[in-house]
């Protein structure tokens, strides 16, 4: 499987430099990753660096806490699209959700969705902060808001995705919304398992190769052992 088309290459650490962005974008273009995900200040630079490639520019808003005012999220999203963002990621307001203020959660998402029109919207639900019922409710709200993706984690909370979480989301949204698994996914085998569990995208800050190196290592060991066995057999026959 060509894993590159599933990868959202994330560059979200606060100390990120322009030099690092240039190198990351070069890697993303060479590897043909699906998208580069960055904070709004860097959208113009990333859009310029990715010009001529199939790799999209994805921008986070209300990041990483999701507790900024809806009007601020709307303004940031509109500006990001103007600057060239191909996709928008917003963080859900966890306080509203845990307060069971579901109307405010829905309005927060819908206002951003309407503001960016046809630009795809991903909603980060920060799954490590939610129990199963809250995960399901967050998914139901996202379906009502007609978002394009549910993303499991921002990378700034207690932990990232789990296979169980992705399966719960998939069972809830079925094929109505796509899923982006995020957090602690940094090798081919793990990424493949998340895709098998229902993820449509993998968000990671690690360069995941298209080839399965762990399987290559196992195959190499088997091959080496086979050669050793042949050599030992030949030595025995000579004796």
CSV table of N, CA and C in Angstrom, one decimal, residues 4-13 16-18 20-40 42-51 53-60 80 84-89 122 151 180 201-207:
chain,number,residue,atom,x,y,z
A,4,UNK,N,1.7,7.1,1.6
A,4,UNK,CA,1.9,8.5,1.5
A,4,UNK,C,0.6,9.3,1.3
A,5,UNK,N,-0.3,8.7,0.5
A,5,UNK,CA,-1.6,9.4,0.2
A,5,UNK,C,-2.5,9.6,1.4
A,6,UNK,N,-2.2,8.9,2.5
A,6,UNK,CA,-3.0,8.9,3.7
A,6,UNK,C,-2.4,9.9,4.7
A,7,UNK,N,-1.2,10.4,4.5
A,7,UNK,CA,-0.5,11.1,5.5
A,7,UNK,C,-0.7,12.7,5.5
A,8,UNK,N,-1.2,13.2,6.7
A,8,UNK,CA,-1.2,14.6,6.9
A,8,UNK,C,0.1,14.9,7.8
A,9,UNK,N,1.0,15.6,7.2
A,9,UNK,CA,2.3,15.8,7.8
A,9,UNK,C,2.2,17.1,8.7
A,10,UNK,N,2.2,16.9,10.0
A,10,UNK,CA,1.9,18.0,10.9
A,10,UNK,C,3.2,18.7,11.4
A,11,UNK,N,3.1,20.1,11.4
A,11,UNK,CA,4.2,20.9,11.8
A,11,UNK,C,3.6,21.9,12.8
A,12,UNK,N,3.4,21.5,14.0
A,12,UNK,CA,2.6,22.4,14.9
A,12,UNK,C,3.3,22.7,16.2
A,13,UNK,N,4.6,22.4,16.4
A,13,UNK,CA,5.3,22.8,17.6
A,13,UNK,C,5.5,24.3,17.6
A,16,UNK,N,8.6,26.1,15.9
A,16,UNK,CA,8.8,25.8,14.5
A,16,UNK,C,9.4,27.0,13.8
A,17,UNK,N,10.5,26.8,13.1
A,17,UNK,CA,11.2,27.9,12.4
A,17,UNK,C,10.9,27.8,10.9
A,18,UNK,N,11.1,28.9,10.2
A,18,UNK,CA,10.9,28.9,8.7
A,18,UNK,C,11.8,27.9,8.0
A,20,UNK,N,12.8,25.0,9.2
A,20,UNK,CA,12.2,23.7,9.4
A,20,UNK,C,11.0,23.5,8.5
A,21,UNK,N,10.2,24.5,8.3
A,21,UNK,CA,9.1,24.4,7.4
A,21,UNK,C,9.5,24.1,6.0
A,22,UNK,N,10.6,24.8,5.5
A,22,UNK,CA,11.1,24.6,4.2
A,22,UNK,C,11.5,23.1,4.0
A,23,UNK,N,12.2,22.6,5.0
A,23,UNK,CA,12.6,21.2,4.9
A,23,UNK,C,11.5,20.2,5.0
A,24,UNK,N,10.5,20.5,5.8
A,24,UNK,CA,9.3,19.6,5.9
A,24,UNK,C,8.5,19.6,4.6
A,25,UNK,N,8.4,20.8,4.1
A,25,UNK,CA,7.6,20.9,2.8
A,25,UNK,C,8.3,20.2,1.7
A,26,UNK,N,9.6,20.2,1.7
A,26,UNK,CA,10.4,19.5,0.7
A,26,UNK,C,10.2,18.0,0.8
A,27,UNK,N,10.2,17.5,2.0
A,27,UNK,CA,10.0,16.1,2.3
A,27,UNK,C,8.6,15.7,1.9
A,28,UNK,N,7.6,16.6,2.2
A,28,UNK,CA,6.2,16.3,1.9
A,28,UNK,C,6.0,16.2,0.4
A,29,UNK,N,6.6,17.1,-0.4
A,29,UNK,CA,6.5,17.1,-1.8
A,29,UNK,C,7.1,15.8,-2.4
A,30,UNK,N,8.3,15.5,-1.9
A,30,UNK,CA,9.1,14.4,-2.4
A,30,UNK,C,8.3,13.1,-2.1
A,31,UNK,N,7.8,13.0,-0.9
A,31,UNK,CA,7.1,11.8,-0.5
A,31,UNK,C,5.6,11.7,-1.0
A,32,UNK,N,5.2,12.9,-1.6
A,32,UNK,CA,3.8,13.0,-2.1
A,32,UNK,C,2.8,12.7,-1.0
A,33,UNK,N,3.0,13.3,0.2
A,33,UNK,CA,2.1,13.2,1.3
A,33,UNK,C,0.8,14.0,0.9
A,34,UNK,N,-0.3,13.6,1.6
A,34,UNK,CA,-1.6,14.2,1.3
A,34,UNK,C,-1.7,15.7,1.6
A,35,UNK,N,-1.1,16.0,2.8
A,35,UNK,CA,-1.2,17.4,3.2
A,35,UNK,C,-0.1,17.8,4.2
A,36,UNK,N,0.2,19.1,4.3
A,36,UNK,CA,1.0,19.6,5.4
A,36,UNK,C,0.1,20.4,6.2
A,37,UNK,N,0.1,20.1,7.5
A,37,UNK,CA,-0.8,20.8,8.5
A,37,UNK,C,0.0,21.7,9.4
A,38,UNK,N,-0.4,23.0,9.3
A,38,UNK,CA,0.4,24.1,10.0
A,38,UNK,C,-0.6,25.1,10.7
A,39,UNK,N,0.0,25.9,11.6
A,39,UNK,CA,-0.8,27.0,12.1
A,39,UNK,C,-0.9,28.1,11.1
A,40,UNK,N,-1.9,29.0,11.3
A,40,UNK,CA,-2.3,29.9,10.3
A,40,UNK,C,-1.3,30.9,9.9
A,42,UNK,N,1.7,30.5,9.1
A,42,UNK,CA,2.6,30.0,8.1
A,42,UNK,C,1.9,29.5,6.8
A,43,UNK,N,0.6,29.8,6.7
A,43,UNK,CA,-0.1,29.3,5.5
A,43,UNK,C,0.4,29.9,4.2
A,44,UNK,N,0.7,31.2,4.1
A,44,UNK,CA,1.2,31.7,2.9
A,44,UNK,C,2.6,31.1,2.4
A,45,UNK,N,3.5,30.9,3.4
A,45,UNK,CA,4.7,30.3,3.1
A,45,UNK,C,4.6,28.9,2.6
A,46,UNK,N,3.8,28.1,3.4
A,46,UNK,CA,3.6,26.6,3.0
A,46,UNK,C,2.9,26.5,1.6
A,47,UNK,N,1.9,27.4,1.4
A,47,UNK,CA,1.2,27.3,0.1
A,47,UNK,C,2.2,27.6,-1.0
A,48,UNK,N,3.1,28.5,-0.8
A,48,UNK,CA,4.1,28.8,-1.8
A,48,UNK,C,5.1,27.7,-2.0
A,49,UNK,N,5.5,27.1,-0.9
A,49,UNK,CA,6.5,26.0,-1.0
A,49,UNK,C,5.9,24.7,-1.7
A,50,UNK,N,4.6,24.5,-1.5
A,50,UNK,CA,4.0,23.3,-2.1
A,50,UNK,C,3.4,23.5,-3.5
A,51,UNK,N,3.6,24.7,-4.0
A,51,UNK,CA,3.1,25.0,-5.4
A,51,UNK,C,3.7,24.0,-6.4
A,53,UNK,N,2.7,20.9,-6.5
A,53,UNK,CA,2.6,19.5,-6.0
A,53,UNK,C,1.2,19.2,-5.8
A,54,UNK,N,0.9,17.9,-5.5
A,54,UNK,CA,-0.4,17.5,-5.1
A,54,UNK,C,-0.7,17.6,-3.6
A,55,UNK,N,0.3,17.9,-2.9
A,55,UNK,CA,0.2,18.0,-1.4
A,55,UNK,C,-0.6,19.3,-1.0
A,56,UNK,N,-1.6,19.1,-0.2
A,56,UNK,CA,-2.5,20.3,0.2
A,56,UNK,C,-1.9,21.0,1.4
A,57,UNK,N,-2.4,22.2,1.6
A,57,UNK,CA,-2.1,23.0,2.7
A,57,UNK,C,-3.3,23.0,3.7
A,58,UNK,N,-3.1,22.5,4.9
A,58,UNK,CA,-4.1,22.4,5.9
A,58,UNK,C,-3.8,23.3,7.1
A,59,UNK,N,-4.8,24.1,7.5
A,59,UNK,CA,-4.5,25.1,8.6
A,59,UNK,C,-5.4,24.8,9.8
A,60,UNK,N,-4.7,24.9,11.0
A,60,UNK,CA,-5.4,24.7,12.2
A,60,UNK,C,-6.0,26.1,12.7
A,80,UNK,N,-7.4,32.2,6.7
A,80,UNK,CA,-6.5,31.1,6.3
A,80,UNK,C,-6.9,30.7,4.9
A,84,UNK,N,-4.7,30.8,1.3
A,84,UNK,CA,-4.4,29.7,0.4
A,84,UNK,C,-4.6,28.3,1.0
A,85,UNK,N,-5.2,28.3,2.2
A,85,UNK,CA,-5.4,27.0,2.9
A,85,UNK,C,-6.4,26.1,2.1
A,86,UNK,N,-6.1,24.9,1.8
A,86,UNK,CA,-7.0,24.0,1.1
A,86,UNK,C,-7.9,23.2,2.0
A,87,UNK,N,-7.6,23.1,3.3
A,87,UNK,CA,-8.4,22.5,4.3
A,87,UNK,C,-8.2,23.2,5.6
A,88,UNK,N,-9.3,23.1,6.5
A,88,UNK,CA,-9.3,23.8,7.8
A,88,UNK,C,-9.5,22.7,8.9
A,89,UNK,N,-8.7,22.8,9.9
A,89,UNK,CA,-8.9,22.0,11.1
A,89,UNK,C,-9.3,22.9,12.3
A,122,UNK,N,-12.1,19.7,9.1
A,122,UNK,CA,-11.9,18.7,10.0
A,122,UNK,C,-12.1,19.2,11.4
A,151,UNK,N,-11.2,14.3,13.5
A,151,UNK,CA,-9.8,14.0,13.9
A,151,UNK,C,-9.7,13.7,15.3
A,180,UNK,N,-9.7,11.0,10.7
A,180,UNK,CA,-8.3,11.2,10.7
A,180,UNK,C,-7.7,10.8,12.0
A,201,UNK,N,-7.3,9.1,7.0
A,201,UNK,CA,-6.1,9.8,7.1
A,201,UNK,C,-5.3,9.5,8.3
A,202,UNK,N,-4.0,9.7,8.2
A,202,UNK,CA,-3.1,9.5,9.4
A,202,UNK,C,-2.4,10.8,9.6
A,203,UNK,N,-2.5,11.4,10.7
A,203,UNK,CA,-1.8,12.7,11.0
A,203,UNK,C,-0.6,12.4,11.9
A,204,UNK,N,0.6,12.8,11.4
A,204,UNK,CA,1.8,12.5,12.1
A,204,UNK,C,2.9,13.5,11.8
A,205,UNK,N,3.8,13.7,12.7
A,205,UNK,CA,5.0,14.6,12.5
A,205,UNK,C,6.2,13.8,12.1
A,206,UNK,N,6.0,12.5,11.9
A,206,UNK,CA,7.1,11.6,11.5
A,206,UNK,C,7.0,11.2,10.1
A,207,UNK,N,8.1,11.1,9.4
A,207,UNK,CA,8.1,10.6,8.0
A,207,UNK,C,7.9,9.1,8.0
